Coordinates of C-alpha atoms in Angstrom, one line a residue:
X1 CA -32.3 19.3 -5.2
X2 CA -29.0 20.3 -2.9
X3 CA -30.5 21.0 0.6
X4 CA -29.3 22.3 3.9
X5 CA -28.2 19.0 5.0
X6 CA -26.0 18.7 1.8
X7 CA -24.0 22.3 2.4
X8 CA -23.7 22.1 6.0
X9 CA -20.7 21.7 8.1
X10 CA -22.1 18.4 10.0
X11 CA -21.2 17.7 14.1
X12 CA -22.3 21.2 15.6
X13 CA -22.9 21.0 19.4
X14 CA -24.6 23.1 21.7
X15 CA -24.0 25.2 24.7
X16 CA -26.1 24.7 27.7
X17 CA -28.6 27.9 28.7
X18 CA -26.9 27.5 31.5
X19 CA -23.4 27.3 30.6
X20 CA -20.7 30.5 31.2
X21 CA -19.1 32.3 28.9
X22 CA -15.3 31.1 29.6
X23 CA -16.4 28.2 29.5
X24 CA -18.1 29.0 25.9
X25 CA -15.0 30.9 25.0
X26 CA -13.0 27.0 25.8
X27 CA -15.2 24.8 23.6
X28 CA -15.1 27.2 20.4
X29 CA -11.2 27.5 20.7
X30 CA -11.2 23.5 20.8
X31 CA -14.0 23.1 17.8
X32 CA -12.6 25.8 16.0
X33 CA -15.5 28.0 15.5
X34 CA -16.9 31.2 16.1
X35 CA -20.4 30.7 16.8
X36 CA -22.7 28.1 19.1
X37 CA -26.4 27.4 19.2
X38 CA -27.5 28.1 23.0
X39 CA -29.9 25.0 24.0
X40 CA -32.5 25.3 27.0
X41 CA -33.1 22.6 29.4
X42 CA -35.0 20.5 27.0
X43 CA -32.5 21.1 23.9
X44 CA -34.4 23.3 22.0
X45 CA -32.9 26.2 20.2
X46 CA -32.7 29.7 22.4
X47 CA -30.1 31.6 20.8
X48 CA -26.4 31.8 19.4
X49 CA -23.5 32.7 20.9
X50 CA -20.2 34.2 18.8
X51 CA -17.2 35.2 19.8
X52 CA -17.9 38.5 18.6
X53 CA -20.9 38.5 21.6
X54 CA -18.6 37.3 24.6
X55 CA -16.2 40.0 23.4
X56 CA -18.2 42.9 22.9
X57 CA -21.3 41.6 25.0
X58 CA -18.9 40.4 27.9
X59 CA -15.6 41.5 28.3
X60 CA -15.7 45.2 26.9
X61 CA -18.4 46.0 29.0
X62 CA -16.8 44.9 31.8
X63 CA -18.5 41.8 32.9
X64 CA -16.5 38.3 34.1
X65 CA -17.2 35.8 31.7
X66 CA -16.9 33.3 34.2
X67 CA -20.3 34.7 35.8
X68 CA -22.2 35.3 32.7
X69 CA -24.2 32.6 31.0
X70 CA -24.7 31.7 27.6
X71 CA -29.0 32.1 27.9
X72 CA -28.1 35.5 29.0
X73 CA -26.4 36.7 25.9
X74 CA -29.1 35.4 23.9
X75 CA -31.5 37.7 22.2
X76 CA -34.5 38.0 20.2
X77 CA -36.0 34.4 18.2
X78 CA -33.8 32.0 16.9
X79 CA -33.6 31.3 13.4
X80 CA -32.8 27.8 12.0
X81 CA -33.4 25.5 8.9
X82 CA -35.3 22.2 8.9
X83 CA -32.0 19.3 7.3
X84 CA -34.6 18.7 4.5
X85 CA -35.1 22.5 3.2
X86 CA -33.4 23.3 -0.2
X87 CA -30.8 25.8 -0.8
X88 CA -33.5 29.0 -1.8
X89 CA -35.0 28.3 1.6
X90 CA -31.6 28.5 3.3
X91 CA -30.8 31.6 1.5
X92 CA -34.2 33.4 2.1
X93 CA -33.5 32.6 5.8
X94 CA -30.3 34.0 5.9
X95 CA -30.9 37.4 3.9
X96 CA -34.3 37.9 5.3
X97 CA -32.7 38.1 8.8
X98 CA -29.6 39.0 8.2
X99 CA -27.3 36.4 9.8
X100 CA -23.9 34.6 8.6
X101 CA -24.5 31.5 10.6
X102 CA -27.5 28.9 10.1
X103 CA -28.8 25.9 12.2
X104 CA -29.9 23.0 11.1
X105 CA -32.1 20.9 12.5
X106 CA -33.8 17.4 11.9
X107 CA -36.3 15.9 13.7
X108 CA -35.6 18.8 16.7
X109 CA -32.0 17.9 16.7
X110 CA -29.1 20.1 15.7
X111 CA -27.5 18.1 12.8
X112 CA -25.0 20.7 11.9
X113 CA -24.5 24.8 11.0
X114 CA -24.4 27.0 7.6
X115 CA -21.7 29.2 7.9
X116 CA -20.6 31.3 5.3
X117 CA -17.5 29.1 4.4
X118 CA -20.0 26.8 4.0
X119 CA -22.3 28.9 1.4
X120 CA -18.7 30.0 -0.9
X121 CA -18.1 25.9 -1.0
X122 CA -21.5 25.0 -2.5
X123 CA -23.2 28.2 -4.3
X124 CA -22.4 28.9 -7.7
X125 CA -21.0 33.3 -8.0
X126 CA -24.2 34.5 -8.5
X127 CA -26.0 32.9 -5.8
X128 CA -23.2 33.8 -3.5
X129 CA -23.1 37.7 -4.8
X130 CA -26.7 37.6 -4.1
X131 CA -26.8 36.9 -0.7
X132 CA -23.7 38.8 0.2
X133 CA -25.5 42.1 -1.5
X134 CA -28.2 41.3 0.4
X135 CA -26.6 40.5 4.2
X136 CA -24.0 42.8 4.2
X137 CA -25.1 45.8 2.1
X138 CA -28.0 46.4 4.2
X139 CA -26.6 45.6 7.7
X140 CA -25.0 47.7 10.0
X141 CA -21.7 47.8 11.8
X142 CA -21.8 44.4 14.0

């Protein structure tokens, strides 16, 4: 059985509640990604952040990054995958709530995310035609 532990892209780090949006904006220019977990004061999952958020959720609105936090862009519940679950599980996740990025967790640590690039590396064409029908035929403009 190939699980999320197997397709993800391993080392993910969080971004502190607490943390401001330049400073967000820095650490995904120098891990090369578009997309962090937000982490409260006890490491637990609150949110995600992408660059897509600071940009539109930030900047075009006219707010300094450098005064916004990270817990602030956060909204509604986190969604995440336990290391352990198998691919269907990670799939169902994904499509049910209609997200591109996936956490993964083991034993309440962040092990890594499941991104996209991630899914097209390991999914045979029809699982990956699947899931894309079902994220992006029924989402809206994000």
């Amino acid at each position: 059985m190939t699980t999320a532990k197997d397709i993800m892209h391993p080392g993910a780090q969080w971004i502190p509640a607490h943390e401001t949006l330049d400073r967000a904006a820095q650490l995904m220019r120098r891990l090369d990604v578009g997309a962090l977990p937000i982490a409260d004061e006890n490491e637990r999952l609150c949110g995600i952040l992408t660059d897509r958020d600071i940009v539109v959720g930030c900047v075009a609105m006219g707010h300094d990054p450098a005064r916004v936090t990270a817990g602030e862009m956060a909204q509604g519940t986190p969604r995440w995958v336990d290391a352990g679950a198998d691919v269907d599980a990670v799939l169902h996740e994904m499509q049910e709530h209609q997200i591109r990025r996936l956490p993964v967790i083991e034993e309440k640590r962040l092990v890594g995310m499941i991104s996209e690039a991630d899914l097209a590396q390991h999914l045979n064409a029809p699982q990956i035609a699947r899931w894309t029908e079902q994220v992006y035929a029924h989402s809206g403009p994000r």
